[in-house]
Amino acid sequence: GAVVSQHPSRVICKSGTSVKIECRSLDFQATTMFWYRQFPKQSLMLMATSNEGSKATYEQGVEKDKFLINHASLTLSTLTVTSAHPEDSSFYICSARVRGLNTEAFFGQGTRLTVV
Amino acid sequence: QQQVKQSPQSLIVQKGGISIINCAYENTAFDYFPWYQQFPGKGPALLIAIRPDVSEKKEGRFTISFNKSAKQFSLHIMDSQPGDSATYFCAASMRGSNYKLTFGKGTLLTVNP
């Protein structure tokens, strides 16, 4: 099956700093990538949808200036949490939809962000 | 407004038993209904998915039953095993929205040995 690699798997940063999370499709081209946030024992909440070469579309309530998304190529999307605060601590997960397929999306292994 | 409602929130089943998780949706434009399995600290993994033109799909021990008129679909796990203990999410998506997924709230399944 298609593999989506997310890096890092865990990161601890100081309040006020920025953190970048990478999402790579290893063996396929991804025209669309999605970024989710998941709090403990809760469901996945979609933050934004990014299409290669264009600006990301953010869900209502998600601060685009705080969560910067770049989808520079068909295999790489990045999420940068700027000026992180403890309330940004969460599990961030990306998924990628295979180019040419209409439906199935593959998920990365997630990144546990802890802001201290 | 929650577009996909999932129940139960948690489920305990004995080894060898059948686990049943139910979901209901509101938006009739949804045309793709996947189920995901998530272990702690990991990303979700696709288990099985169905489109509304079929009423049932089976893959190994996992079966999706789909009722279009009732706008409901369910996951059945036959011969449940302790290794199936995980959180299960139903989801729905549609062509017009880049197939972005709307998730249910999840069901924590525990299979006792």
PDB file of C-alpha atoms in Angstrom:
ATOM      1  CA  GLY A   1       0.000   0.000   0.000  1.00  0.00           C
ATOM      2  CA  ALA A   2       0.916   3.651  -0.300  1.00  0.00           C
ATOM      3  CA  VAL A   3       3.179   4.988   2.442  1.00  0.00           C
ATOM      4  CA  VAL A   4       3.002   8.400   4.030  1.00  0.00           C
ATOM      5  CA  SER A   5       5.920   9.344   6.228  1.00  0.00           C
ATOM      6  CA  GLN A   6       5.603  12.045   8.841  1.00  0.00           C
ATOM      7  CA  HIS A   7       8.552  13.605  10.639  1.00  0.00           C
ATOM      8  CA  PRO A   8       9.273  14.081  13.440  1.00  0.00           C
ATOM      9  CA  SER A   9       7.181  11.583  15.358  1.00  0.00           C
ATOM     10  CA  ARG A  10       7.653  13.526  18.576  1.00  0.00           C
ATOM     11  CA  VAL A  11       8.818  17.054  19.264  1.00  0.00           C
ATOM     12  CA  ILE A  12       9.093  19.176  22.358  1.00  0.00           C
ATOM     13  CA  CYS A  13       9.547  22.890  21.934  1.00  0.00           C
ATOM     14  CA  LYS A  14       9.590  25.970  24.091  1.00  0.00           C
ATOM     15  CA  SER A  15       6.690  28.352  24.153  1.00  0.00           C
ATOM     16  CA  GLY A  16       7.097  31.067  21.552  1.00  0.00           C
ATOM     17  CA  THR A  17       9.185  29.051  19.123  1.00  0.00           C
ATOM     18  CA  SER A  18       8.111  27.573  15.786  1.00  0.00           C
ATOM     19  CA  VAL A  19       7.991  23.936  14.828  1.00  0.00           C
ATOM     20  CA  LYS A  20       7.898  22.397  11.360  1.00  0.00           C
ATOM     21  CA  ILE A  21       6.315  19.023  10.650  1.00  0.00           C
ATOM     22  CA  GLU A  22       6.942  17.255   7.353  1.00  0.00           C
ATOM     23  CA  CYS A  23       4.620  14.922   5.525  1.00  0.00           C
ATOM     24  CA  ARG A  24       5.977  12.920   2.608  1.00  0.00           C
ATOM     25  CA  SER A  25       4.349  10.483   0.253  1.00  0.00           C
ATOM     26  CA  LEU A  26       7.088   7.934  -0.297  1.00  0.00           C
ATOM     27  CA  ASP A  27       5.885   5.886  -3.234  1.00  0.00           C
ATOM     28  CA  PHE A  28       3.203   7.937  -4.890  1.00  0.00           C
ATOM     29  CA  GLN A  29       2.347  11.438  -5.971  1.00  0.00           C
ATOM     30  CA  ALA A  30      -0.147  13.234  -3.801  1.00  0.00           C
ATOM     31  CA  THR A  31      -2.175  15.972  -5.384  1.00  0.00           C
ATOM     32  CA  THR A  32      -3.974  16.674  -2.153  1.00  0.00           C
ATOM     33  CA  MET A  33      -2.755  16.507   1.412  1.00  0.00           C
ATOM     34  CA  PHE A  34      -4.765  17.035   4.569  1.00  0.00           C
ATOM     35  CA  TRP A  35      -3.662  18.100   8.026  1.00  0.00           C
ATOM     36  CA  TYR A  36      -5.537  17.001  11.128  1.00  0.00           C
ATOM     37  CA  ARG A  37      -5.293  17.682  14.804  1.00  0.00           C
ATOM     38  CA  GLN A  38      -6.291  15.156  17.418  1.00  0.00           C
ATOM     39  CA  PHE A  39      -6.646  15.711  21.148  1.00  0.00           C
ATOM     40  CA  PRO A  40      -6.462  12.747  23.540  1.00  0.00           C
ATOM     41  CA  LYS A  41      -9.392  10.379  23.218  1.00  0.00           C
ATOM     42  CA  GLN A  42     -11.007  12.568  20.599  1.00  0.00           C
ATOM     43  CA  SER A  43     -11.602  12.338  16.903  1.00  0.00           C
ATOM     44  CA  LEU A  44      -9.535  13.840  14.123  1.00  0.00           C
ATOM     45  CA  MET A  45     -10.348  17.424  13.319  1.00  0.00           C
ATOM     46  CA  LEU A  46      -9.443  18.639   9.853  1.00  0.00           C
ATOM     47  CA  MET A  47      -7.318  21.756   9.947  1.00  0.00           C
ATOM     48  CA  ALA A  48      -6.611  22.384   6.295  1.00  0.00           C
ATOM     49  CA  THR A  49      -6.481  20.935   2.816  1.00  0.00           C
ATOM     50  CA  SER A  50      -3.529  21.630   0.592  1.00  0.00           C
ATOM     51  CA  ASN A  51      -3.150  21.087  -3.110  1.00  0.00           C
ATOM     52  CA  GLU A  52       0.261  21.058  -4.725  1.00  0.00           C
ATOM     53  CA  GLY A  53       1.275  24.464  -5.968  1.00  0.00           C
ATOM     54  CA  SER A  54      -1.622  26.372  -4.483  1.00  0.00           C
ATOM     55  CA  LYS A  55      -2.558  27.923  -1.181  1.00  0.00           C
ATOM     56  CA  ALA A  56      -4.027  25.753   1.505  1.00  0.00           C
ATOM     57  CA  THR A  57      -7.708  25.912   2.353  1.00  0.00           C
ATOM     58  CA  TYR A  58      -8.224  26.229   6.077  1.00  0.00           C
ATOM     59  CA  GLU A  59     -11.213  25.011   8.029  1.00  0.00           C
ATOM     60  CA  GLN A  60     -13.282  27.482   9.961  1.00  0.00           C
ATOM     61  CA  GLY A  61     -11.636  28.490  13.201  1.00  0.00           C
ATOM     62  CA  VAL A  62      -8.108  27.490  12.200  1.00  0.00           C
ATOM     63  CA  GLU A  63      -5.661  30.386  12.237  1.00  0.00           C
ATOM     64  CA  LYS A  64      -3.830  30.376   8.918  1.00  0.00           C
ATOM     65  CA  ASP A  65      -1.109  32.675  10.218  1.00  0.00           C
ATOM     66  CA  LYS A  66      -0.405  30.336  13.093  1.00  0.00           C
ATOM     67  CA  PHE A  67      -0.529  27.070  11.183  1.00  0.00           C
ATOM     68  CA  LEU A  68       1.433  27.631   7.988  1.00  0.00           C
ATOM     69  CA  ILE A  69       1.035  24.959   5.361  1.00  0.00           C
ATOM     70  CA  ASN A  70       3.236  24.589   2.320  1.00  0.00           C
ATOM     71  CA  HIS A  71       2.689  21.977  -0.368  1.00  0.00           C
ATOM     72  CA  ALA A  72       5.695  22.630  -2.543  1.00  0.00           C
ATOM     73  CA  SER A  73       5.790  19.359  -4.434  1.00  0.00           C
ATOM     74  CA  LEU A  74       3.679  16.322  -5.208  1.00  0.00           C
ATOM     75  CA  THR A  75       5.407  14.391  -2.440  1.00  0.00           C
ATOM     76  CA  LEU A  76       5.926  16.912   0.349  1.00  0.00           C
ATOM     77  CA  SER A  77       3.730  19.090   2.521  1.00  0.00           C
ATOM     78  CA  THR A  78       4.825  20.900   5.652  1.00  0.00           C
ATOM     79  CA  LEU A  79       2.945  22.290   8.615  1.00  0.00           C
ATOM     80  CA  THR A  80       4.664  24.982  10.647  1.00  0.00           C
ATOM     81  CA  VAL A  81       3.224  25.862  14.022  1.00  0.00           C
ATOM     82  CA  THR A  82       4.377  29.416  14.623  1.00  0.00           C
ATOM     83  CA  SER A  83       4.842  30.996  18.033  1.00  0.00           C
ATOM     84  CA  ALA A  84       3.725  27.792  19.676  1.00  0.00           C
ATOM     85  CA  HIS A  85       1.926  27.864  23.010  1.00  0.00           C
ATOM     86  CA  PRO A  86       1.079  25.058  25.430  1.00  0.00           C
ATOM     87  CA  GLU A  87      -2.485  24.927  24.088  1.00  0.00           C
ATOM     88  CA  ASP A  88      -1.043  23.957  20.694  1.00  0.00           C
ATOM     89  CA  SER A  89       0.188  20.708  22.224  1.00  0.00           C
ATOM     90  CA  SER A  90      -1.578  17.960  20.344  1.00  0.00           C
ATOM     91  CA  PHE A  91      -1.219  15.056  17.954  1.00  0.00           C
ATOM     92  CA  TYR A  92      -0.909  16.298  14.378  1.00  0.00           C
ATOM     93  CA  ILE A  93      -1.588  13.894  11.531  1.00  0.00           C
ATOM     94  CA  CYS A  94      -1.298  14.313   7.796  1.00  0.00           C
ATOM     95  CA  SER A  95      -2.893  12.301   5.055  1.00  0.00           C
ATOM     96  CA  ALA A  96      -2.378  12.219   1.329  1.00  0.00           C
ATOM     97  CA  ARG A  97      -4.658  11.340  -1.522  1.00  0.00           C
ATOM     98  CA  VAL A  98      -3.127   9.419  -4.372  1.00  0.00           C
ATOM     99  CA  ARG A  99      -2.980  11.241  -7.669  1.00  0.00           C
ATOM    100  CA  GLY A 100      -5.327   9.564 -10.071  1.00  0.00           C
ATOM    101  CA  LEU A 101      -7.444   7.925  -7.391  1.00  0.00           C
ATOM    102  CA  ASN A 102     -10.631   9.600  -6.384  1.00  0.00           C
ATOM    103  CA  THR A 103     -11.115   8.542  -2.855  1.00  0.00           C
ATOM    104  CA  GLU A 104      -8.609   6.733  -0.711  1.00  0.00           C
ATOM    105  CA  ALA A 105      -6.345   8.746   1.559  1.00  0.00           C
ATOM    106  CA  PHE A 106      -3.348   7.368   3.411  1.00  0.00           C
ATOM    107  CA  PHE A 107      -2.288   8.636   6.802  1.00  0.00           C
ATOM    108  CA  GLY A 108       1.076   9.389   8.299  1.00  0.00           C
ATOM    109  CA  GLN A 109       2.035   8.050  11.697  1.00  0.00           C
ATOM    110  CA  GLY A 110       1.402  11.374  13.398  1.00  0.00           C
ATOM    111  CA  THR A 111       3.512  13.891  15.297  1.00  0.00           C
ATOM    112  CA  ARG A 112       3.151  14.411  19.020  1.00  0.00           C
ATOM    113  CA  LEU A 113       3.850  18.085  19.716  1.00  0.00           C
ATOM    114  CA  THR A 114       4.444  19.184  23.277  1.00  0.00           C
ATOM    115  CA  VAL A 115       4.946  22.873  23.964  1.00  0.00           C
ATOM    116  CA  VAL A 116       6.528  23.650  27.331  1.00  0.00           C
TER     117      VAL A 116
ATOM    118  CA  GLN B   1     -23.143  20.307  13.474  1.00  0.00           C
ATOM    119  CA  GLN B   2     -21.823  16.803  13.592  1.00  0.00           C
ATOM    120  CA  GLN B   3     -22.352  15.234  10.206  1.00  0.00           C
ATOM    121  CA  VAL B   4     -21.343  11.686  11.139  1.00  0.00           C
ATOM    122  CA  LYS B   5     -22.620  10.205  14.381  1.00  0.00           C
ATOM    123  CA  GLN B   6     -20.883   7.113  15.721  1.00  0.00           C
ATOM    124  CA  SER B   7     -21.920   4.714  18.454  1.00  0.00           C
ATOM    125  CA  PRO B   8     -21.131   3.244  20.865  1.00  0.00           C
ATOM    126  CA  GLN B   9     -18.387   5.369  22.360  1.00  0.00           C
ATOM    127  CA  SER B  10     -16.783   2.264  23.820  1.00  0.00           C
ATOM    128  CA  LEU B  11     -17.302  -1.454  23.405  1.00  0.00           C
ATOM    129  CA  ILE B  12     -16.057  -4.494  25.255  1.00  0.00           C
ATOM    130  CA  VAL B  13     -16.218  -7.844  23.514  1.00  0.00           C
ATOM    131  CA  GLN B  14     -14.970 -11.282  24.398  1.00  0.00           C
ATOM    132  CA  LYS B  15     -12.446 -12.992  22.174  1.00  0.00           C
ATOM    133  CA  GLY B  16     -14.232 -14.733  19.327  1.00  0.00           C
ATOM    134  CA  GLY B  17     -17.271 -12.506  19.569  1.00  0.00           C
ATOM    135  CA  ILE B  18     -18.695 -10.065  17.050  1.00  0.00           C
ATOM    136  CA  SER B  19     -17.973  -6.355  17.417  1.00  0.00           C
ATOM    137  CA  ILE B  20     -20.522  -4.017  15.884  1.00  0.00           C
ATOM    138  CA  ILE B  21     -20.046  -0.281  15.496  1.00  0.00           C
ATOM    139  CA  ASN B  22     -22.674   1.950  13.958  1.00  0.00           C
ATOM    140  CA  CYS B  23     -22.577   5.260  12.142  1.00  0.00           C
ATOM    141  CA  ALA B  24     -25.221   7.565  10.773  1.00  0.00           C
ATOM    142  CA  TYR B  25     -24.756  10.458   8.410  1.00  0.00           C
ATOM    143  CA  GLU B  26     -26.837  13.442   7.427  1.00  0.00           C
ATOM    144  CA  ASN B  27     -25.446  14.704   4.156  1.00  0.00           C
ATOM    145  CA  THR B  28     -26.812  12.706   1.234  1.00  0.00           C
ATOM    146  CA  ALA B  29     -24.005  14.030  -0.958  1.00  0.00           C
ATOM    147  CA  PHE B  30     -21.519  11.752   0.820  1.00  0.00           C
ATOM    148  CA  ASP B  31     -20.457   8.988  -1.550  1.00  0.00           C
ATOM    149  CA  TYR B  32     -17.531   7.291   0.133  1.00  0.00           C
ATOM    150  CA  PHE B  33     -17.615   5.685   3.576  1.00  0.00           C
ATOM    151  CA  PRO B  34     -14.358   4.331   5.018  1.00  0.00           C
ATOM    152  CA  TRP B  35     -13.552   2.824   8.384  1.00  0.00           C
ATOM    153  CA  TYR B  36     -10.237   3.462  10.064  1.00  0.00           C
ATOM    154  CA  GLN B  37      -8.425   1.672  12.868  1.00  0.00           C
ATOM    155  CA  GLN B  38      -6.129   3.632  15.141  1.00  0.00           C
ATOM    156  CA  PHE B  39      -3.748   2.335  17.759  1.00  0.00           C
ATOM    157  CA  PRO B  40      -2.473   4.661  20.518  1.00  0.00           C
ATOM    158  CA  GLY B  41       0.169   7.057  19.275  1.00  0.00           C
ATOM    159  CA  LYS B  42      -0.286   6.032  15.648  1.00  0.00           C
ATOM    160  CA  GLY B  43      -2.045   7.468  12.653  1.00  0.00           C
ATOM    161  CA  PRO B  44      -5.293   5.907  11.426  1.00  0.00           C
ATOM    162  CA  ALA B  45      -5.103   3.023   8.996  1.00  0.00           C
ATOM    163  CA  LEU B  46      -7.778   2.273   6.434  1.00  0.00           C
ATOM    164  CA  LEU B  47      -9.619  -0.951   7.206  1.00  0.00           C
ATOM    165  CA  ILE B  48     -12.367  -1.142   4.656  1.00  0.00           C
ATOM    166  CA  ALA B  49     -14.514   1.270   2.674  1.00  0.00           C
ATOM    167  CA  ILE B  50     -17.784   1.226   0.783  1.00  0.00           C
ATOM    168  CA  ARG B  51     -19.668   3.266  -1.757  1.00  0.00           C
ATOM    169  CA  PRO B  52     -23.448   3.744  -1.583  1.00  0.00           C
ATOM    170  CA  ASP B  53     -24.147   1.612  -4.631  1.00  0.00           C
ATOM    171  CA  VAL B  54     -23.568  -1.590  -2.651  1.00  0.00           C
ATOM    172  CA  SER B  55     -25.199  -2.743   0.572  1.00  0.00           C
ATOM    173  CA  GLU B  56     -22.396  -4.847   1.946  1.00  0.00           C
ATOM    174  CA  LYS B  57     -18.669  -5.319   1.568  1.00  0.00           C
ATOM    175  CA  LYS B  58     -16.577  -7.969   3.235  1.00  0.00           C
ATOM    176  CA  GLU B  59     -12.818  -8.186   3.623  1.00  0.00           C
ATOM    177  CA  GLY B  60     -11.637 -11.004   5.807  1.00  0.00           C
ATOM    178  CA  ARG B  61     -13.163 -10.618   9.261  1.00  0.00           C
ATOM    179  CA  PHE B  62     -14.366  -7.083   8.546  1.00  0.00           C
ATOM    180  CA  THR B  63     -17.733  -6.329   6.958  1.00  0.00           C
ATOM    181  CA  ILE B  64     -19.415  -3.027   6.210  1.00  0.00           C
ATOM    182  CA  SER B  65     -23.190  -3.000   6.000  1.00  0.00           C
ATOM    183  CA  PHE B  66     -24.680   0.024   4.295  1.00  0.00           C
ATOM    184  CA  ASN B  67     -28.300   1.232   4.378  1.00  0.00           C
ATOM    185  CA  LYS B  68     -28.683   4.148   2.008  1.00  0.00           C
ATOM    186  CA  SER B  69     -32.331   4.873   2.799  1.00  0.00           C
ATOM    187  CA  ALA B  70     -31.625   5.031   6.511  1.00  0.00           C
ATOM    188  CA  LYS B  71     -28.337   6.870   5.971  1.00  0.00           C
ATOM    189  CA  GLN B  72     -26.568   4.401   8.209  1.00  0.00           C
ATOM    190  CA  PHE B  73     -23.577   2.119   7.919  1.00  0.00           C
ATOM    191  CA  SER B  74     -21.932  -0.242  10.304  1.00  0.00           C
ATOM    192  CA  LEU B  75     -18.733  -2.180  10.831  1.00  0.00           C
ATOM    193  CA  HIS B  76     -18.860  -5.801  11.917  1.00  0.00           C
ATOM    194  CA  ILE B  77     -15.715  -7.487  13.171  1.00  0.00           C
ATOM    195  CA  MET B  78     -16.161 -11.243  13.234  1.00  0.00           C
ATOM    196  CA  ASP B  79     -14.156 -13.508  15.528  1.00  0.00           C
ATOM    197  CA  SER B  80     -12.814 -10.491  17.398  1.00  0.00           C
ATOM    198  CA  GLN B  81      -9.266 -10.849  18.711  1.00  0.00           C
ATOM    199  CA  PRO B  82      -7.347  -9.029  21.442  1.00  0.00           C
ATOM    200  CA  GLY B  83      -5.173  -7.547  18.699  1.00  0.00           C
ATOM    201  CA  ASP B  84      -8.274  -5.805  17.354  1.00  0.00           C
ATOM    202  CA  SER B  85      -8.373  -3.658  20.483  1.00  0.00           C
ATOM    203  CA  ALA B  86      -8.073  -0.133  19.132  1.00  0.00           C
ATOM    204  CA  THR B  87     -10.118   2.951  18.355  1.00  0.00           C
ATOM    205  CA  TYR B  88     -12.274   2.716  15.273  1.00  0.00           C
ATOM    206  CA  PHE B  89     -13.466   5.712  13.311  1.00  0.00           C
ATOM    207  CA  CYS B  90     -16.090   5.820  10.626  1.00  0.00           C
ATOM    208  CA  ALA B  91     -15.866   8.610   8.104  1.00  0.00           C
ATOM    209  CA  ALA B  92     -17.606  10.009   5.087  1.00  0.00           C
ATOM    210  CA  SER B  93     -16.517  12.109   2.162  1.00  0.00           C
ATOM    211  CA  MET B  94     -17.745  13.388  -1.173  1.00  0.00           C
ATOM    212  CA  ARG B  95     -16.282  14.176  -4.554  1.00  0.00           C
ATOM    213  CA  GLY B  96     -17.041  17.875  -4.467  1.00  0.00           C
ATOM    214  CA  SER B  97     -14.933  18.567  -1.403  1.00  0.00           C
ATOM    215  CA  ASN B  98     -11.631  17.037  -2.492  1.00  0.00           C
ATOM    216  CA  TYR B  99     -12.876  13.928  -0.702  1.00  0.00           C
ATOM    217  CA  LYS B 100     -11.927  15.442   2.627  1.00  0.00           C
ATOM    218  CA  LEU B 101     -13.008  13.137   5.411  1.00  0.00           C
ATOM    219  CA  THR B 102     -15.581  13.900   8.059  1.00  0.00           C
ATOM    220  CA  PHE B 103     -14.949  11.589  10.987  1.00  0.00           C
ATOM    221  CA  GLY B 104     -17.205  10.126  13.616  1.00  0.00           C
ATOM    222  CA  LYS B 105     -16.139  10.547  17.222  1.00  0.00           C
ATOM    223  CA  GLY B 106     -14.636   7.099  17.449  1.00  0.00           C
ATOM    224  CA  THR B 107     -15.274   3.846  19.289  1.00  0.00           C
ATOM    225  CA  LEU B 108     -12.781   2.382  21.705  1.00  0.00           C
ATOM    226  CA  LEU B 109     -12.934  -1.370  21.256  1.00  0.00           C
ATOM    227  CA  THR B 110     -11.537  -3.687  23.892  1.00  0.00           C
ATOM    228  CA  VAL B 111     -11.418  -7.391  23.148  1.00  0.00           C
ATOM    229  CA  ASN B 112     -10.874  -9.446  26.258  1.00  0.00           C
ATOM    230  CA  PRO B 113      -8.908 -12.694  25.964  1.00  0.00           C
TER     231      PRO B 113
END
